[in-house]
PDB file of C-alpha atoms in Angstrom:
ATOM      1  CA  LEU A   1      10.906  30.059  42.769  1.00  0.00           C
ATOM      2  CA  ALA A   2      12.553  28.024  40.960  1.00  0.00           C
ATOM      3  CA  LEU A   3      12.085  24.719  42.549  1.00  0.00           C
ATOM      4  CA  CYS A   4       8.362  24.740  41.960  1.00  0.00           C
ATOM      5  CA  SER A   5       8.057  26.376  39.044  1.00  0.00           C
ATOM      6  CA  CYS A   6      10.185  23.078  37.904  1.00  0.00           C
ATOM      7  CA  GLY A   7       7.579  20.398  39.321  1.00  0.00           C
ATOM      8  CA  GLY A   8       5.475  18.908  36.521  1.00  0.00           C
ATOM      9  CA  SER A   9       1.954  19.307  36.974  1.00  0.00           C
ATOM     10  CA  ALA A  10      -0.340  17.586  39.911  1.00  0.00           C
ATOM     11  CA  GLN A  11      -0.872  13.603  39.208  1.00  0.00           C
ATOM     12  CA  THR A  12      -4.215  12.179  39.325  1.00  0.00           C
ATOM     13  CA  LYS A  13      -4.690   8.905  40.501  1.00  0.00           C
ATOM     14  CA  GLU A  14      -6.837   6.704  39.060  1.00  0.00           C
ATOM     15  CA  ARG A  15      -9.949   4.871  40.582  1.00  0.00           C
ATOM     16  CA  LYS A  16     -11.503   1.596  39.822  1.00  0.00           C
ATOM     17  CA  LYS A  17     -14.656   0.866  41.210  1.00  0.00           C
ATOM     18  CA  LYS A  18     -15.471  -2.897  41.149  1.00  0.00           C
ATOM     19  CA  ALA A  19     -18.197  -4.146  38.491  1.00  0.00           C
ATOM     20  CA  ASP A  20     -21.617  -4.530  40.531  1.00  0.00           C
ATOM     21  CA  VAL A  21     -21.781  -7.844  40.053  1.00  0.00           C
ATOM     22  CA  PRO A  22     -21.568 -11.682  41.365  1.00  0.00           C
ATOM     23  CA  VAL A  23     -18.754 -13.486  41.578  1.00  0.00           C
ATOM     24  CA  TRP A  24     -19.955 -16.366  40.146  1.00  0.00           C
ATOM     25  CA  TYR A  25     -20.271 -14.308  36.942  1.00  0.00           C
ATOM     26  CA  SER A  26     -16.186 -12.751  36.772  1.00  0.00           C
ATOM     27  CA  ILE A  27     -14.797 -16.644  37.389  1.00  0.00           C
ATOM     28  CA  PRO A  28     -17.672 -19.322  36.572  1.00  0.00           C
ATOM     29  CA  PRO A  29     -17.564 -22.285  38.187  1.00  0.00           C
ATOM     30  CA  GLN A  30     -15.325 -24.862  36.938  1.00  0.00           C
ATOM     31  CA  ASP A  31     -15.915 -28.917  37.734  1.00  0.00           C
ATOM     32  CA  GLU A  32     -16.921 -32.451  35.726  1.00  0.00           C
ATOM     33  CA  THR A  33     -20.387 -32.582  35.822  1.00  0.00           C
ATOM     34  CA  GLY A  34     -21.449 -29.643  33.551  1.00  0.00           C
ATOM     35  CA  VAL A  35     -20.473 -26.249  31.453  1.00  0.00           C
ATOM     36  CA  TYR A  36     -21.735 -23.491  32.363  1.00  0.00           C
ATOM     37  CA  ALA A  37     -22.035 -20.481  30.868  1.00  0.00           C
ATOM     38  CA  VAL A  38     -22.870 -16.446  32.295  1.00  0.00           C
ATOM     39  CA  ALA A  39     -24.258 -13.620  30.532  1.00  0.00           C
ATOM     40  CA  MET A  40     -26.146 -10.104  31.404  1.00  0.00           C
ATOM     41  CA  ALA A  41     -28.409  -8.346  29.262  1.00  0.00           C
ATOM     42  CA  THR A  42     -30.215  -5.026  30.499  1.00  0.00           C
ATOM     43  CA  LYS A  43     -33.682  -3.580  29.522  1.00  0.00           C
ATOM     44  CA  GLN A  44     -36.588  -1.310  31.182  1.00  0.00           C
ATOM     45  CA  SER A  45     -38.482  -4.960  31.273  1.00  0.00           C
ATOM     46  CA  MET A  46     -37.417  -7.038  33.755  1.00  0.00           C
ATOM     47  CA  GLN A  47     -39.402 -10.012  31.578  1.00  0.00           C
ATOM     48  CA  LEU A  48     -36.987  -8.871  28.856  1.00  0.00           C
ATOM     49  CA  ALA A  49     -33.846  -8.602  30.808  1.00  0.00           C
ATOM     50  CA  MET A  50     -34.311 -11.929  32.376  1.00  0.00           C
ATOM     51  CA  ASP A  51     -34.791 -13.703  28.526  1.00  0.00           C
ATOM     52  CA  ILE A  52     -32.591 -11.730  26.746  1.00  0.00           C
ATOM     53  CA  ALA A  53     -29.497 -12.677  28.944  1.00  0.00           C
ATOM     54  CA  LYS A  54     -30.897 -16.538  29.257  1.00  0.00           C
ATOM     55  CA  ASN A  55     -30.819 -16.556  25.302  1.00  0.00           C
ATOM     56  CA  ARG A  56     -26.706 -15.072  25.451  1.00  0.00           C
ATOM     57  CA  ALA A  57     -26.035 -17.860  27.539  1.00  0.00           C
ATOM     58  CA  ARG A  58     -27.770 -20.542  25.786  1.00  0.00           C
ATOM     59  CA  ASN A  59     -25.881 -19.009  22.627  1.00  0.00           C
ATOM     60  CA  GLU A  60     -22.534 -18.975  24.863  1.00  0.00           C
ATOM     61  CA  LEU A  61     -22.939 -22.803  25.670  1.00  0.00           C
ATOM     62  CA  SER A  62     -23.820 -23.468  22.178  1.00  0.00           C
ATOM     63  CA  SER A  63     -20.520 -22.581  20.707  1.00  0.00           C
ATOM     64  CA  VAL A  64     -18.996 -24.341  23.540  1.00  0.00           C
ATOM     65  CA  ILE A  65     -20.518 -27.807  22.053  1.00  0.00           C
ATOM     66  CA  SER A  66     -19.537 -27.033  18.327  1.00  0.00           C
ATOM     67  CA  VAL A  67     -16.397 -26.170  19.566  1.00  0.00           C
ATOM     68  CA  THR A  68     -15.912 -29.453  21.963  1.00  0.00           C
ATOM     69  CA  VAL A  69     -17.712 -31.411  19.467  1.00  0.00           C
ATOM     70  CA  ALA A  70     -15.305 -29.999  16.715  1.00  0.00           C
ATOM     71  CA  ASN A  71     -12.655 -30.830  18.570  1.00  0.00           C
ATOM     72  CA  LEU A  72     -13.269 -34.432  19.687  1.00  0.00           C
ATOM     73  CA  ILE A  73     -13.976 -35.776  15.630  1.00  0.00           C
ATOM     74  CA  LYS A  74     -10.910 -33.967  14.730  1.00  0.00           C
ATOM     75  CA  ASP A  75      -9.029 -35.688  17.432  1.00  0.00           C
ATOM     76  CA  HIS A  76     -11.282 -39.231  16.114  1.00  0.00           C
ATOM     77  CA  LEU A  77      -9.773 -37.854  12.079  1.00  0.00           C
ATOM     78  CA  LYS A  78      -6.816 -37.890  14.146  1.00  0.00           C
ATOM     79  CA  GLU A  79      -6.645 -41.492  14.716  1.00  0.00           C
ATOM     80  CA  ALA A  80      -7.569 -42.940  12.146  1.00  0.00           C
ATOM     81  CA  GLY A  81      -5.670 -41.651  10.756  1.00  0.00           C
ATOM     82  CA  ALA A  82      -7.102 -39.239   8.290  1.00  0.00           C
ATOM     83  CA  SER A  83      -5.722 -35.587   7.316  1.00  0.00           C
ATOM     84  CA  ASN A  84      -9.054 -34.716   5.891  1.00  0.00           C
ATOM     85  CA  ALA A  85      -9.438 -31.009   7.053  1.00  0.00           C
ATOM     86  CA  SER A  86     -12.804 -30.065   5.532  1.00  0.00           C
ATOM     87  CA  VAL A  87     -14.660 -33.975   6.364  1.00  0.00           C
ATOM     88  CA  ALA A  88     -13.131 -32.775   9.513  1.00  0.00           C
ATOM     89  CA  THR A  89     -15.219 -29.167   9.404  1.00  0.00           C
ATOM     90  CA  GLU A  90     -18.112 -31.051   7.933  1.00  0.00           C
ATOM     91  CA  LEU A  91     -18.943 -34.008  10.139  1.00  0.00           C
ATOM     92  CA  SER A  92     -18.172 -31.690  12.884  1.00  0.00           C
ATOM     93  CA  ALA A  93     -21.490 -28.878  11.924  1.00  0.00           C
ATOM     94  CA  SER A  94     -23.728 -31.279  11.263  1.00  0.00           C
ATOM     95  CA  VAL A  95     -23.093 -33.160  14.623  1.00  0.00           C
ATOM     96  CA  SER A  96     -23.028 -30.084  16.213  1.00  0.00           C
ATOM     97  CA  LYS A  97     -25.708 -28.265  15.021  1.00  0.00           C
ATOM     98  CA  SER A  98     -27.141 -32.525  16.128  1.00  0.00           C
ATOM     99  CA  LEU A  99     -26.328 -31.484  19.603  1.00  0.00           C
ATOM    100  CA  THR A 100     -26.655 -27.438  19.457  1.00  0.00           C
ATOM    101  CA  ALA A 101     -30.526 -28.090  18.842  1.00  0.00           C
ATOM    102  CA  ASN A 102     -30.714 -31.098  21.263  1.00  0.00           C
ATOM    103  CA  THR A 103     -29.125 -30.051  24.341  1.00  0.00           C
ATOM    104  CA  LEU A 104     -29.848 -27.074  24.815  1.00  0.00           C
ATOM    105  CA  SER A 105     -33.819 -28.249  25.885  1.00  0.00           C
ATOM    106  CA  GLY A 106     -31.137 -29.533  28.441  1.00  0.00           C
ATOM    107  CA  SER A 107     -29.812 -26.044  29.591  1.00  0.00           C
ATOM    108  CA  THR A 108     -30.420 -25.787  33.138  1.00  0.00           C
ATOM    109  CA  LEU A 109     -30.833 -22.258  35.692  1.00  0.00           C
ATOM    110  CA  VAL A 110     -28.397 -22.050  37.937  1.00  0.00           C
ATOM    111  CA  GLN A 111     -28.494 -18.821  39.559  1.00  0.00           C
ATOM    112  CA  GLN A 112     -30.191 -15.872  38.508  1.00  0.00           C
ATOM    113  CA  GLU A 113     -29.527 -11.878  40.413  1.00  0.00           C
ATOM    114  CA  ILE A 114     -31.151  -8.815  39.256  1.00  0.00           C
ATOM    115  CA  TYR A 115     -30.411  -5.191  39.618  1.00  0.00           C
ATOM    116  CA  GLU A 116     -32.552  -2.210  39.433  1.00  0.00           C
ATOM    117  CA  LEU A 117     -31.261   0.558  37.794  1.00  0.00           C
ATOM    118  CA  ASP A 118     -31.977   4.279  38.674  1.00  0.00           C
ATOM    119  CA  GLN A 119     -30.397   5.778  35.547  1.00  0.00           C
ATOM    120  CA  ASP A 120     -31.244   9.690  35.941  1.00  0.00           C
ATOM    121  CA  GLY A 121     -30.904  10.177  39.998  1.00  0.00           C
ATOM    122  CA  ASP A 122     -34.725  10.138  40.350  1.00  0.00           C
ATOM    123  CA  GLY A 123     -35.122   6.941  42.387  1.00  0.00           C
ATOM    124  CA  ASN A 124     -36.874   4.841  40.431  1.00  0.00           C
ATOM    125  CA  THR A 125     -36.273   2.159  38.762  1.00  0.00           C
ATOM    126  CA  ASP A 126     -35.231   3.059  35.308  1.00  0.00           C
ATOM    127  CA  ALA A 127     -33.313  -0.222  34.109  1.00  0.00           C
ATOM    128  CA  TYR A 128     -32.828  -4.004  34.865  1.00  0.00           C
ATOM    129  CA  GLU A 129     -29.319  -5.525  34.847  1.00  0.00           C
ATOM    130  CA  VAL A 130     -29.657  -9.301  34.735  1.00  0.00           C
ATOM    131  CA  TYR A 131     -27.048 -11.564  34.967  1.00  0.00           C
ATOM    132  CA  VAL A 132     -27.262 -15.440  34.874  1.00  0.00           C
ATOM    133  CA  LEU A 133     -25.349 -18.310  34.950  1.00  0.00           C
ATOM    134  CA  MET A 134     -26.102 -21.481  32.791  1.00  0.00           C
ATOM    135  CA  LYS A 135     -25.270 -25.382  33.113  1.00  0.00           C
ATOM    136  CA  ILE A 136     -25.267 -28.428  30.972  1.00  0.00           C
ATOM    137  CA  SER A 137     -24.819 -31.257  32.556  1.00  0.00           C
ATOM    138  CA  ASP A 138     -23.350 -34.353  31.078  1.00  0.00           C
ATOM    139  CA  LEU A 139     -22.110 -33.271  27.930  1.00  0.00           C
ATOM    140  CA  GLY A 140     -19.494 -35.651  26.972  1.00  0.00           C
ATOM    141  CA  LYS A 141     -22.466 -38.362  27.247  1.00  0.00           C
ATOM    142  CA  ARG A 142     -25.162 -35.592  25.612  1.00  0.00           C
ATOM    143  CA  ILE A 143     -22.387 -35.879  22.170  1.00  0.00           C
ATOM    144  CA  SER A 144     -21.245 -39.000  22.169  1.00  0.00           C
ATOM    145  CA  ASP A 145     -25.157 -39.745  22.169  1.00  0.00           C
ATOM    146  CA  ALA A 146     -25.996 -37.361  19.828  1.00  0.00           C
ATOM    147  CA  MET A 147     -23.235 -39.337  17.522  1.00  0.00           C
ATOM    148  CA  LYS A 148     -24.480 -42.514  18.344  1.00  0.00           C
ATOM    149  CA  GLU A 149     -27.902 -41.217  16.934  1.00  0.00           C
ATOM    150  CA  ASN A 150     -26.009 -38.678  13.890  1.00  0.00           C
ATOM    151  CA  ARG A 151     -26.001 -42.249  11.950  1.00  0.00           C
ATOM    152  CA  ALA A 152     -25.863 -40.237   8.403  1.00  0.00           C
ATOM    153  CA  ALA A 153     -22.139 -38.287   9.581  1.00  0.00           C
ATOM    154  CA  LEU A 154     -21.262 -41.805  10.947  1.00  0.00           C
ATOM    155  CA  CYS A 155     -21.668 -43.135   8.169  1.00  0.00           C
ATOM    156  CA  PHE A 156     -20.406 -40.268   5.802  1.00  0.00           C
ATOM    157  CA  LEU A 157     -16.827 -40.930   8.148  1.00  0.00           C
ATOM    158  CA  TYR A 158     -17.186 -44.412   7.324  1.00  0.00           C
ATOM    159  CA  THR A 159     -17.132 -43.781   3.658  1.00  0.00           C
ATOM    160  CA  ILE A 160     -14.371 -41.337   4.267  1.00  0.00           C
ATOM    161  CA  LEU A 161     -12.204 -43.340   6.118  1.00  0.00           C
ATOM    162  CA  MET A 162     -13.239 -46.620   4.037  1.00  0.00           C
ATOM    163  CA  SER A 163     -11.882 -45.155   0.459  1.00  0.00           C
ATOM    164  CA  SER A 164      -8.600 -43.887   2.123  1.00  0.00           C
ATOM    165  CA  GLY A 165      -8.093 -46.914   2.297  1.00  0.00           C
ATOM    166  CA  LEU A 166      -7.715 -46.248   6.386  1.00  0.00           C
ATOM    167  CA  ILE A 167     -10.271 -48.883   6.947  1.00  0.00           C
ATOM    168  CA  LEU A 168     -10.384 -52.104   4.937  1.00  0.00           C
TER     169      LEU A 168
END
């Protein structure tokens, strides 16, 4: 009896269930042809779920573009010897806004999966869960084109570099 009563309470093992999501959602593709973003939405309307998922993926693409542009501009400023962080921030914000507005119209839906959800167990579809994979191709070329088109930002950068004595 003494041995039995000394034993701790029975430990229950926690069971983990793998989420029923597309493989590409868990591990988005990566290649040199473009930038990918994934998103999902759950709504009662299938169309609304699809639209929201696509918009969320576009927002993610927009974030990637903004960070990429900011890093490119900071790298160019470092190469030129300029160290003014506010210049890089203003310039990257300007180019990012221009690029994001123009580039996201070129985003494409690569894959989409739709799941019907029976949330109350009555056998009827209560909601739709939509997973999307979006892509923007040739991001480097698009950034380069946007920077060329954004003459004001480039002129601003040139003026700053001239005033700092980095360009004669």
